[in-house]
XYZ file of C-alpha atoms in Angstrom:
685
model
C 119.420 -63.069 246.131
C 117.455 -66.156 245.068
C 113.920 -65.544 243.823
C 111.590 -68.507 243.486
C 109.807 -68.746 240.172
C 107.106 -71.077 241.428
C 103.454 -70.368 240.817
C 100.720 -72.265 242.591
C 97.193 -72.045 241.263
C 94.735 -70.323 243.530
C 92.478 -73.367 243.573
C 95.343 -75.554 244.798
C 96.615 -72.893 247.217
C 93.199 -72.377 248.796
C 92.759 -76.100 249.516
C 95.291 -76.144 252.367
C 95.642 -72.600 253.769
C 97.227 -73.858 257.003
C 100.039 -75.557 255.028
C 100.636 -72.665 252.672
C 103.416 -70.979 254.603
C 105.246 -74.198 255.426
C 105.244 -75.199 251.752
C 106.558 -71.746 250.864
C 109.405 -71.909 253.399
C 110.453 -75.342 252.160
C 110.549 -74.021 248.593
C 112.624 -71.051 249.699
C 115.083 -73.320 251.527
C 115.381 -75.694 248.588
C 116.135 -72.773 246.290
C 118.752 -71.401 248.683
C 120.561 -74.751 248.743
C 119.950 -75.723 245.109
C 123.546 -74.958 244.089
C 125.151 -76.677 247.067
C 127.498 -79.440 245.921
C 130.158 -81.549 247.534
C 133.686 -80.179 247.016
C 135.724 -82.182 244.528
C 139.143 -80.781 245.406
C 140.947 -79.750 248.550
C 141.065 -76.198 247.224
C 137.271 -76.100 246.842
C 136.806 -77.310 250.386
C 139.376 -74.841 251.714
C 137.375 -72.005 250.121
C 134.082 -73.259 251.604
C 135.673 -73.831 254.984
C 137.170 -70.343 254.953
C 133.737 -68.809 254.390
C 131.807 -71.056 256.737
C 133.492 -70.249 260.034
C 133.103 -66.443 259.712
C 129.492 -66.966 258.613
C 128.724 -69.005 261.717
C 130.487 -66.515 263.953
C 128.482 -63.641 262.475
C 125.206 -65.539 262.942
C 126.136 -66.087 266.579
C 126.846 -62.399 267.125
C 130.615 -62.867 267.546
C 132.513 -64.134 270.567
C 134.439 -62.070 273.135
C 137.927 -61.183 271.929
C 139.312 -61.625 275.439
C 138.098 -64.453 277.657
C 137.330 -63.589 281.256
C 139.056 -65.513 284.094
C 137.480 -68.895 284.834
C 137.674 -68.425 288.618
C 136.630 -72.055 289.130
C 135.165 -73.027 292.491
C 134.643 -76.459 294.031
C 131.424 -76.986 295.995
C 132.146 -80.491 297.235
C 132.930 -84.025 296.100
C 131.368 -87.471 296.044
C 133.858 -90.327 296.385
C 132.881 -93.438 294.434
C 134.547 -96.738 293.578
C 137.331 -95.877 291.107
C 136.437 -92.216 290.678
C 135.131 -89.089 292.347
C 132.535 -86.526 291.295
C 133.318 -82.836 291.870
C 130.654 -80.144 291.984
C 132.169 -77.067 290.357
C 131.279 -73.735 288.780
C 133.390 -71.561 286.512
C 132.907 -68.243 284.778
C 132.231 -68.290 281.033
C 131.463 -64.587 280.602
C 131.713 -61.796 283.176
C 129.461 -62.814 286.096
C 127.966 -65.695 284.079
C 128.632 -68.985 285.851
C 128.435 -72.476 284.395
C 127.507 -75.252 286.811
C 129.259 -78.557 286.158
C 130.224 -81.954 287.477
C 133.728 -83.302 286.950
C 134.087 -87.092 286.982
C 137.728 -87.749 287.874
C 139.159 -91.284 287.614
C 141.515 -92.603 290.274
C 144.984 -92.021 288.827
C 148.618 -91.401 289.606
C 149.484 -87.814 290.644
C 151.631 -87.178 287.553
C 149.307 -88.934 285.092
C 147.382 -87.113 282.342
C 144.328 -88.708 280.761
C 142.031 -87.840 277.850
C 138.856 -85.907 278.632
C 135.316 -85.824 277.276
C 132.898 -82.906 277.532
C 129.364 -84.264 277.987
C 126.623 -81.818 277.029
C 123.013 -82.641 277.835
C 120.001 -82.436 275.585
C 116.447 -81.690 276.620
C 116.317 -84.090 279.513
C 114.581 -82.401 282.462
C 117.439 -82.842 284.919
C 120.117 -81.461 282.576
C 123.544 -82.598 283.830
C 121.875 -84.236 286.828
C 119.525 -86.383 284.722
C 120.132 -90.157 285.021
C 120.310 -90.507 281.212
C 123.098 -87.922 281.113
C 124.864 -89.284 284.198
C 125.071 -92.774 282.706
C 127.528 -91.922 279.943
C 129.630 -89.864 282.334
C 129.963 -92.844 284.680
C 130.659 -95.209 281.798
C 133.435 -92.951 280.482
C 135.116 -92.288 283.823
C 135.247 -96.032 284.509
C 137.167 -96.381 281.252
C 139.740 -93.889 282.513
C 138.453 -90.677 280.928
C 138.213 -87.371 282.793
C 134.607 -86.276 282.175
C 133.126 -82.793 282.456
C 129.340 -82.562 282.359
C 127.886 -79.048 282.194
C 124.510 -77.334 282.493
C 123.599 -75.347 279.391
C 122.526 -71.712 279.790
C 118.902 -71.638 280.899
C 118.712 -75.303 281.948
C 119.461 -77.423 284.992
C 120.851 -75.303 287.803
C 121.013 -72.316 285.434
C 117.286 -72.000 284.796
C 115.201 -68.957 285.675
C 113.929 -70.614 288.823
C 116.120 -72.501 291.270
C 114.382 -75.843 290.822
C 115.438 -78.382 288.193
C 113.410 -79.245 285.121
C 112.878 -75.845 283.531
C 113.027 -75.483 279.753
C 115.174 -72.822 278.110
C 113.195 -72.747 274.870
C 110.440 -70.720 273.223
C 109.997 -67.211 274.643
C 112.816 -67.558 277.190
C 115.461 -68.380 274.598
C 113.837 -65.821 272.279
C 115.043 -63.023 274.586
C 118.550 -63.526 273.177
C 117.651 -62.785 269.550
C 117.188 -58.986 269.739
C 120.564 -58.569 271.492
C 122.216 -60.563 268.700
C 123.371 -63.454 270.912
C 121.298 -66.523 269.988
C 121.385 -69.447 272.372
C 123.065 -71.681 269.778
C 126.090 -69.372 269.726
C 126.216 -68.911 273.493
C 126.271 -72.682 273.881
C 129.186 -73.019 271.466
C 131.140 -70.304 273.251
C 130.421 -71.706 276.703
C 131.473 -75.172 275.572
C 134.714 -73.620 274.345
C 135.171 -72.163 277.831
C 134.553 -75.660 279.193
C 137.523 -76.774 277.083
C 139.524 -73.936 278.656
C 138.587 -75.361 282.037
C 139.525 -78.908 281.024
C 142.902 -77.721 279.770
C 143.481 -75.998 283.106
C 143.127 -79.268 284.999
C 146.455 -81.005 285.736
C 144.864 -84.437 285.249
C 143.853 -83.713 281.625
C 145.934 -84.163 278.490
C 145.029 -80.889 276.702
C 145.565 -82.436 273.261
C 143.073 -85.277 273.791
C 139.572 -83.865 274.355
C 136.280 -85.063 272.885
C 132.647 -83.976 273.015
C 129.368 -85.868 272.943
C 125.688 -85.290 273.594
C 122.264 -86.360 272.397
C 119.310 -84.433 271.008
C 119.971 -80.759 271.780
C 123.276 -81.907 273.258
C 124.086 -83.597 269.963
C 123.387 -80.318 268.229
C 125.815 -78.614 270.617
C 128.366 -81.349 269.941
C 128.112 -80.858 266.189
C 128.532 -77.074 266.243
C 131.140 -76.868 269.015
C 133.030 -79.806 267.537
C 133.013 -78.131 264.145
C 134.056 -74.724 265.424
C 136.691 -75.595 268.044
C 139.481 -77.782 266.708
C 140.644 -78.603 270.217
C 137.946 -81.293 270.119
C 139.742 -84.306 268.660
C 136.716 -86.597 268.732
C 133.123 -85.523 268.061
C 130.103 -87.787 268.661
C 126.664 -86.171 268.115
C 123.852 -88.606 268.929
C 120.189 -88.534 267.860
C 120.604 -85.024 266.496
C 122.016 -85.101 262.985
C 119.743 -84.847 259.971
C 119.437 -81.870 257.658
C 118.537 -78.312 258.509
C 115.857 -78.401 255.826
C 114.260 -81.310 257.696
C 113.668 -78.923 260.608
C 111.193 -77.170 258.326
C 108.853 -80.124 258.910
C 109.100 -79.998 262.695
C 109.657 -77.905 265.780
C 113.079 -77.365 267.251
C 114.406 -75.670 270.356
C 115.723 -72.105 270.385
C 119.164 -73.582 271.073
C 119.101 -75.303 267.673
C 118.439 -72.148 265.640
C 121.388 -70.562 263.858
C 119.865 -67.468 262.205
C 120.174 -67.507 258.425
C 122.040 -70.820 258.307
C 120.246 -72.022 255.165
C 121.432 -68.985 253.247
C 124.977 -70.321 253.508
C 125.170 -74.040 254.245
C 123.655 -77.343 255.336
C 124.508 -79.781 258.110
C 126.788 -81.887 255.922
C 129.248 -79.027 255.594
C 129.067 -78.313 259.338
C 129.979 -81.932 260.015
C 132.705 -81.600 257.399
C 134.518 -79.093 259.591
C 135.255 -82.019 261.942
C 135.782 -84.597 259.206
C 139.446 -85.137 260.079
C 138.957 -85.384 263.866
C 137.192 -88.609 264.708
C 133.557 -87.897 263.835
C 130.869 -90.471 264.624
C 127.185 -89.756 264.034
C 124.710 -91.981 265.869
C 121.125 -92.247 264.633
C 118.061 -94.034 266.026
C 115.731 -95.917 263.700
C 112.604 -94.643 265.482
C 113.609 -90.998 265.792
C 111.749 -87.921 264.546
C 111.994 -87.011 260.870
C 114.554 -84.240 261.362
C 116.903 -86.730 263.104
C 115.933 -89.752 261.012
C 118.410 -92.221 259.563
C 117.604 -91.147 256.007
C 118.125 -87.468 256.725
C 121.309 -88.182 258.663
C 122.645 -90.214 255.730
C 122.433 -87.123 253.522
C 124.653 -85.084 255.846
C 127.011 -87.934 256.699
C 127.566 -88.602 252.994
C 128.622 -84.980 252.491
C 130.971 -85.171 255.484
C 132.468 -88.370 254.091
C 133.105 -86.672 250.749
C 134.972 -83.961 252.626
C 136.838 -86.521 254.730
C 138.073 -88.160 251.542
C 139.812 -84.870 250.723
C 141.203 -83.946 254.138
C 141.833 -87.187 256.035
C 144.478 -89.840 255.474
C 141.839 -92.415 256.429
C 139.433 -91.092 253.814
C 135.738 -91.792 254.294
C 136.504 -94.366 256.993
C 137.445 -91.471 259.317
C 133.712 -90.918 259.749
C 131.329 -93.528 261.089
C 127.545 -93.551 260.927
C 126.209 -95.780 263.703
C 122.554 -96.787 263.433
C 120.799 -98.198 266.504
C 117.349 -99.795 266.632
C 115.855 -97.389 269.147
C 113.652 -94.370 269.749
C 115.182 -90.942 270.505
C 117.637 -91.567 273.368
C 121.228 -91.992 274.502
C 120.833 -95.606 275.617
C 123.364 -98.291 276.437
C 124.075 -99.463 272.844
C 124.628 -95.827 271.839
C 126.907 -95.244 274.812
C 128.908 -98.389 274.097
C 129.434 -97.311 270.487
C 130.632 -93.915 271.743
C 133.047 -95.510 274.250
C 134.762 -97.445 271.495
C 135.047 -94.419 269.220
C 136.410 -92.151 271.953
C 138.887 -94.861 272.959
C 140.182 -95.122 269.404
C 140.589 -91.392 268.786
C 141.548 -90.124 272.250
C 143.554 -93.094 273.535
C 144.786 -94.564 270.258
C 143.463 -97.975 271.269
C 141.210 -100.391 269.413
C 139.427 -100.060 266.080
C 136.444 -98.057 267.284
C 134.199 -101.050 267.938
C 131.721 -100.747 270.821
C 133.067 -101.349 274.311
C 130.692 -103.130 276.711
C 129.473 -101.004 279.591
C 129.806 -102.149 283.161
C 126.797 -101.545 285.362
C 126.153 -97.863 286.068
C 124.286 -96.536 289.075
C 123.296 -92.871 288.613
C 123.209 -90.598 291.641
C 120.086 -89.037 293.081
C 120.012 -85.808 290.996
C 119.886 -83.496 293.997
C 123.226 -84.815 295.297
C 125.025 -83.559 292.157
C 123.879 -79.978 292.446
C 126.325 -77.189 293.135
C 123.416 -75.227 294.625
C 120.988 -77.754 296.151
C 117.481 -76.691 297.002
C 117.145 -72.908 297.143
C 120.816 -72.193 297.880
C 121.674 -70.655 294.523
C 122.581 -66.949 294.945
C 119.665 -64.630 294.287
C 121.731 -62.552 291.842
C 122.730 -65.589 289.740
C 122.681 -64.577 286.056
C 119.942 -66.343 284.108
C 118.919 -65.845 280.471
C 116.459 -63.003 281.266
C 119.030 -61.211 283.432
C 121.723 -61.624 280.796
C 119.459 -60.400 277.996
C 118.227 -57.473 280.100
C 121.749 -56.339 281.036
C 122.967 -56.640 277.452
C 119.889 -54.835 276.151
C 120.466 -51.975 278.569
C 124.138 -51.848 277.579
C 123.251 -51.639 273.895
C 120.691 -48.905 274.549
C 123.237 -46.913 276.549
C 125.831 -47.303 273.799
C 123.361 -45.896 271.286
C 122.473 -42.981 273.551
C 126.135 -42.084 273.948
C 126.989 -42.626 270.291
C 124.617 -42.874 267.291
C 121.600 -41.318 269.046
C 123.535 -38.253 270.141
C 125.043 -37.797 266.686
C 121.679 -38.230 264.948
C 119.898 -35.740 267.192
C 122.715 -33.218 266.855
C 122.647 -33.521 263.075
C 118.858 -33.241 263.015
C 118.959 -30.063 265.093
C 121.380 -28.494 262.609
C 119.476 -29.571 259.487
C 117.973 -26.744 257.442
C 115.218 -28.658 255.669
C 112.920 -31.629 255.999
C 114.782 -33.337 253.185
C 118.047 -33.074 255.123
C 116.441 -34.504 258.238
C 115.030 -37.482 256.337
C 118.416 -38.111 254.729
C 120.071 -38.248 258.162
C 117.664 -40.978 259.298
C 118.116 -42.975 256.079
C 121.097 -44.733 257.646
C 118.851 -46.223 260.315
C 116.257 -47.193 257.719
C 118.911 -49.050 255.728
C 120.080 -50.814 258.897
C 116.502 -51.857 259.652
C 116.019 -53.235 256.148
C 119.266 -55.198 256.474
C 118.372 -57.019 259.716
C 114.906 -57.863 258.404
C 116.478 -60.004 255.709
C 116.386 -59.708 251.925
C 113.129 -58.487 250.453
C 111.976 -60.387 247.361
C 111.980 -58.915 243.878
C 108.677 -57.484 242.682
C 106.426 -60.127 241.153
C 102.919 -60.262 239.685
C 100.136 -59.978 242.240
C 97.767 -62.248 240.316
C 95.008 -60.263 241.983
C 91.508 -61.700 242.221
C 88.480 -60.354 244.063
C 85.267 -61.630 245.573
C 82.428 -59.200 246.323
C 80.313 -59.717 249.422
C 76.608 -60.423 248.972
C 75.679 -57.016 250.394
C 77.921 -55.279 247.883
C 79.624 -53.215 250.604
C 82.916 -55.054 250.793
C 85.203 -57.273 248.810
C 87.945 -59.723 249.585
C 91.205 -59.362 247.717
C 93.293 -62.450 246.977
C 96.839 -61.877 245.778
C 100.293 -63.409 245.725
C 102.490 -61.461 248.098
C 105.367 -63.552 246.750
C 105.376 -66.228 244.031
C 103.550 -69.239 245.397
C 102.281 -67.515 248.556
C 98.763 -66.108 248.462
C 97.278 -63.951 251.212
C 94.054 -61.961 251.393
C 92.483 -58.757 252.697
C 88.928 -57.703 253.494
C 88.159 -54.258 252.181
C 85.349 -51.665 252.356
C 84.394 -50.517 248.888
C 85.190 -46.813 248.441
C 82.498 -44.452 247.245
C 82.914 -44.959 243.526
C 81.324 -41.604 242.819
C 84.164 -39.680 244.435
C 87.804 -39.163 243.608
C 89.741 -41.892 245.435
C 92.357 -39.388 246.584
C 89.715 -37.552 248.635
C 88.846 -40.710 250.559
C 90.397 -41.948 253.781
C 91.634 -45.490 254.234
C 92.622 -47.269 257.463
C 94.531 -50.539 257.379
C 93.821 -52.490 260.576
C 96.253 -55.100 261.865
C 95.572 -57.527 264.696
C 97.136 -60.866 263.856
C 96.073 -62.325 267.211
C 92.391 -61.794 266.374
C 92.516 -62.552 262.653
C 91.346 -60.386 259.786
C 87.654 -61.276 260.013
C 87.283 -60.187 263.649
C 89.536 -57.206 263.055
C 87.455 -56.108 260.057
C 84.195 -56.226 262.002
C 85.471 -55.236 265.433
C 85.224 -52.203 267.667
C 88.303 -50.437 266.329
C 87.101 -50.857 262.739
C 83.740 -49.337 263.603
C 85.452 -46.457 265.413
C 87.411 -45.520 262.316
C 84.451 -46.021 260.003
C 82.610 -43.400 262.057
C 85.557 -41.082 261.393
C 85.032 -41.535 257.656
C 87.636 -44.194 256.921
C 87.187 -47.167 254.668
C 88.692 -50.255 256.299
C 91.081 -52.842 254.933
C 92.094 -55.795 257.121
C 94.783 -58.061 255.642
C 95.353 -61.657 256.704
C 99.149 -61.809 256.809
C 101.136 -64.945 256.053
C 101.194 -67.645 258.745
C 98.430 -65.894 260.728
C 94.690 -66.387 261.086
C 93.485 -69.112 258.762
C 96.968 -69.239 257.221
C 98.547 -70.242 260.549
C 99.901 -73.761 260.847
C 97.764 -76.192 262.822
C 100.666 -77.069 265.167
C 102.399 -73.710 265.252
C 102.050 -73.062 268.996
C 104.729 -74.313 271.380
C 104.519 -73.175 275.002
C 104.149 -69.400 275.173
C 105.017 -68.886 271.501
C 101.847 -69.034 269.403
C 103.873 -68.757 266.174
C 106.814 -70.884 267.316
C 107.423 -73.046 264.257
C 106.728 -70.523 261.511
C 108.959 -67.962 263.245
C 111.804 -70.468 263.676
C 111.586 -71.621 260.076
C 111.798 -68.005 258.987
C 114.956 -67.479 261.042
C 116.565 -70.538 259.471
C 116.070 -69.123 255.963
C 117.375 -65.731 257.094
C 114.096 -63.846 256.796
C 112.730 -62.926 260.232
C 108.965 -62.999 260.223
C 108.738 -59.306 261.103
C 110.300 -58.455 257.750
C 107.947 -60.805 255.926
C 104.917 -59.317 257.658
C 106.058 -55.779 256.848
C 106.414 -56.888 253.234
C 102.846 -58.263 253.298
C 101.617 -54.828 254.392
C 103.470 -53.291 251.465
C 101.975 -55.807 249.039
C 98.497 -55.157 250.431
C 98.975 -51.503 249.511
C 100.144 -52.625 246.072
C 97.031 -54.780 245.668
C 94.756 -51.894 246.662
C 96.537 -49.612 244.214
C 96.121 -52.196 241.476
C 92.428 -52.577 242.269
C 91.458 -48.909 242.643
C 94.101 -47.160 240.529
C 95.540 -45.162 243.451
C 95.648 -44.956 247.206
C 93.959 -42.211 249.184
C 96.328 -39.462 250.309
C 95.264 -40.292 253.845
C 96.133 -43.979 254.125
C 96.809 -44.831 257.743
C 97.677 -47.996 259.645
C 96.180 -48.960 263.011
C 97.901 -51.903 264.698
C 96.942 -53.599 267.957
C 98.774 -55.861 270.393
C 101.535 -57.954 268.837
C 100.821 -56.281 265.528
C 101.970 -52.897 266.824
C 105.610 -53.617 266.025
C 104.556 -54.820 262.559
C 102.655 -51.608 261.911
C 105.553 -49.447 263.087
C 108.049 -51.397 260.990
C 105.867 -51.340 257.875
C 105.354 -47.573 258.168
C 109.072 -47.001 258.771
C 109.787 -48.669 255.418
C 106.816 -47.421 253.358
C 105.984 -43.712 253.112
C 102.592 -44.442 251.544
C 101.317 -44.933 255.090
C 100.546 -41.365 256.098
C 99.840 -41.947 259.792
C 100.327 -44.658 262.432
C 98.315 -45.619 265.506
C 99.439 -48.427 267.801
C 97.212 -49.836 270.519
C 98.490 -51.690 273.594
C 101.656 -52.674 271.799
C 105.116 -53.680 272.999
C 107.179 -50.556 273.715
C 110.632 -52.092 274.234
C 112.445 -55.337 273.518
C 114.507 -54.864 276.678
C 112.883 -56.990 279.383
C 114.024 -58.560 282.637
C 111.463 -61.353 282.351
C 110.578 -63.778 279.542
C 108.334 -62.397 276.824
C 104.648 -63.093 277.278
C 101.711 -62.359 274.971
C 104.189 -61.432 272.259
C 104.905 -63.041 268.910
C 108.152 -64.899 268.392
C 107.951 -63.545 264.847
C 108.716 -59.972 265.968
C 112.053 -61.071 267.490
C 114.766 -60.080 265.027
C 118.369 -61.243 265.530
C 120.673 -58.322 266.287
C 117.958 -55.652 266.127
C 118.972 -53.897 269.365
C 122.612 -53.912 268.300
C 122.254 -52.916 264.649
C 119.183 -50.634 264.697
C 118.037 -49.920 268.229
C 114.843 -50.510 270.146
C 111.219 -50.055 269.104
C 111.502 -46.302 269.627
C 114.305 -46.215 267.027
C 112.090 -47.943 264.479
C 109.203 -45.625 265.344
C 111.456 -42.573 264.907
C 111.726 -43.455 261.193
C 108.025 -42.657 260.800
C 108.624 -38.958 261.573
C 107.360 -36.443 260.630
C 104.175 -38.383 259.803
C 101.659 -38.354 262.679
C 101.948 -41.140 265.229
C 99.545 -41.975 268.052
C 100.253 -44.374 270.908
C 97.257 -45.736 272.806
C 98.617 -47.648 275.765
C 101.518 -50.043 275.809
C 102.908 -53.164 277.448
C 106.315 -54.404 278.560
C 107.979 -57.632 277.463
C 106.139 -59.625 280.122
C 102.820 -58.400 278.697
C 101.982 -56.088 281.609
C 100.163 -52.815 280.972
C 102.453 -49.812 281.430
C 101.728 -46.420 282.928
C 101.689 -43.379 280.667
C 105.003 -42.256 282.158
C 106.646 -45.629 281.454
C 105.405 -45.607 277.857
C 106.789 -42.133 277.237
C 110.104 -43.158 278.799
C 110.314 -46.187 276.487
C 109.686 -44.023 273.417
C 111.990 -41.207 274.482
C 114.294 -41.324 271.469
C 111.312 -41.333 269.115
C 109.948 -38.221 270.814
C 113.320 -36.472 270.511
C 113.432 -37.191 266.783
C 109.880 -35.965 266.326
C 110.725 -32.754 268.169
C 113.558 -32.112 265.705
C 110.976 -32.408 262.921
C 108.888 -29.840 264.841
C 106.325 -32.566 265.547
C 105.274 -34.627 268.562
C 104.113 -38.167 269.233
C 100.563 -38.204 270.500
C 99.818 -40.300 273.580
C 96.258 -41.300 274.463
């Protein structure tokens, strides 16, 4: 584990609270990659390569060991001068259908031609978009068989039947808890597209390339790196460095969880260094795709190419086009020449001029025009819901049954807690590595009325947070007091500290502490919100460094308790946590990992990650890759709080809708079973 030894003065840190978390993440990423160096021998690269592929596969949640039948279907054709366009679908996973267009050149019946898989980026029409169509038409006129596909959640595969829907933010986020991030699904589905291409009699199965721009370029890089059946790889307006993403927003499809703990883009590109790799950059692109950032990764790939390719560094080309973010004609012409060299063995890779292209009206390319798509078509929410239910059922039939049986046979509370320790360890593992203990550098500021103070402390080196705190009665023993930590990251610590819930617990005799967790409240980034994800960027950055925000927030709760202990000398025996809304999962997770919290109350919180609709009014930061697979649902986390008292005041589903009392109890069924084995019960209000 890498621990940053960076200390930022409080005066400097306080000057830019909204930038504090972003600076911290960048420092973490730089430390993680500080030892990364280009391989100097073939043996060094072989060792890196051997580790990299399994690491990627694990981050993507693994791929099916047995591929399902393609069962391709043709929904019609458009005959054009020199080629035809087929409207097809094929099965990538059981009952998951990929919509596609095949551009087939006029050719002799016994002829086999090279093929190119065209993957779209974030153009609204997906495979139907005129920008995407243009390169398909240009390639087919040069004699290539072209397959253009809709990515999961986009084009004809969106939630709704109309075109133009975006598969990012809280829609793509649904795939994290089931351990199947969109980046991995795209790689696997593009591999199935290669299966389809190799099934076509017109295609030479040994001569297949891939290209795309923006998000499609990202797909091209990862699929081209992972599947060696791609003999030419051309990512466009997408290559930079992963660390550069920490200065920007990216789509859910571009997030490979924990990638910066193992590698950078240069090594990913290096996996295709001996197979005709061309990176195209635009001079006016965003920072993360900029020419300078791309040069860093291309240089690494060229170092690798010098070891693995007979052509050395010349096997990789970096094409720079004066242009904004696009896949325009000069970019397409450069790609045509490169594909022709590596898939046809013709020319030197120089650009090939493009004849005039006339894209189709998007609607004419659809496999399911208008509202004709089947009502049971599997979209991202349906896929995530079915997989979430499957994982829950597997736990009920396996680990849950074994745990409950063992708990019922346990003779002591110590034995029961030991049985659940396995789940606690699994939870800690998916939350990412916790940092080593470090000095708090605690400072305080007393309010003018003398009734409260604000604590300032470093939760980790270089990252200061704060908490507002009622002063305890100094004339009494602190252990006889009662303390309630209130969490509501959607309201912020100031409103939480002075709000209705705080006053309710003060009337019950509790002193109140309200922490301002990292990347929330005044520490939230000024441009953090994207679509329905209010913490979009900070949550994504956290996934890239392999530390889901939920784990970081739970750690902030722990450090707040440490700061209080340092300030007062000890915590009250009755130190409870009360968490509202999105913070409910944080409160449950923090209490599951820290026994100093003697009681938990959650108010109108999410009760299950399993949802058949996109998440709404939830934090992206509470989405943890693989949580449902490795640990279980929210009720499994909550079960780790037993036998300490737990109260549930209302609850919501993934779509943010208020649930009935019966639905809440059903969602927390496993938690109730565990509590009953401790001779306790969850309290519902």
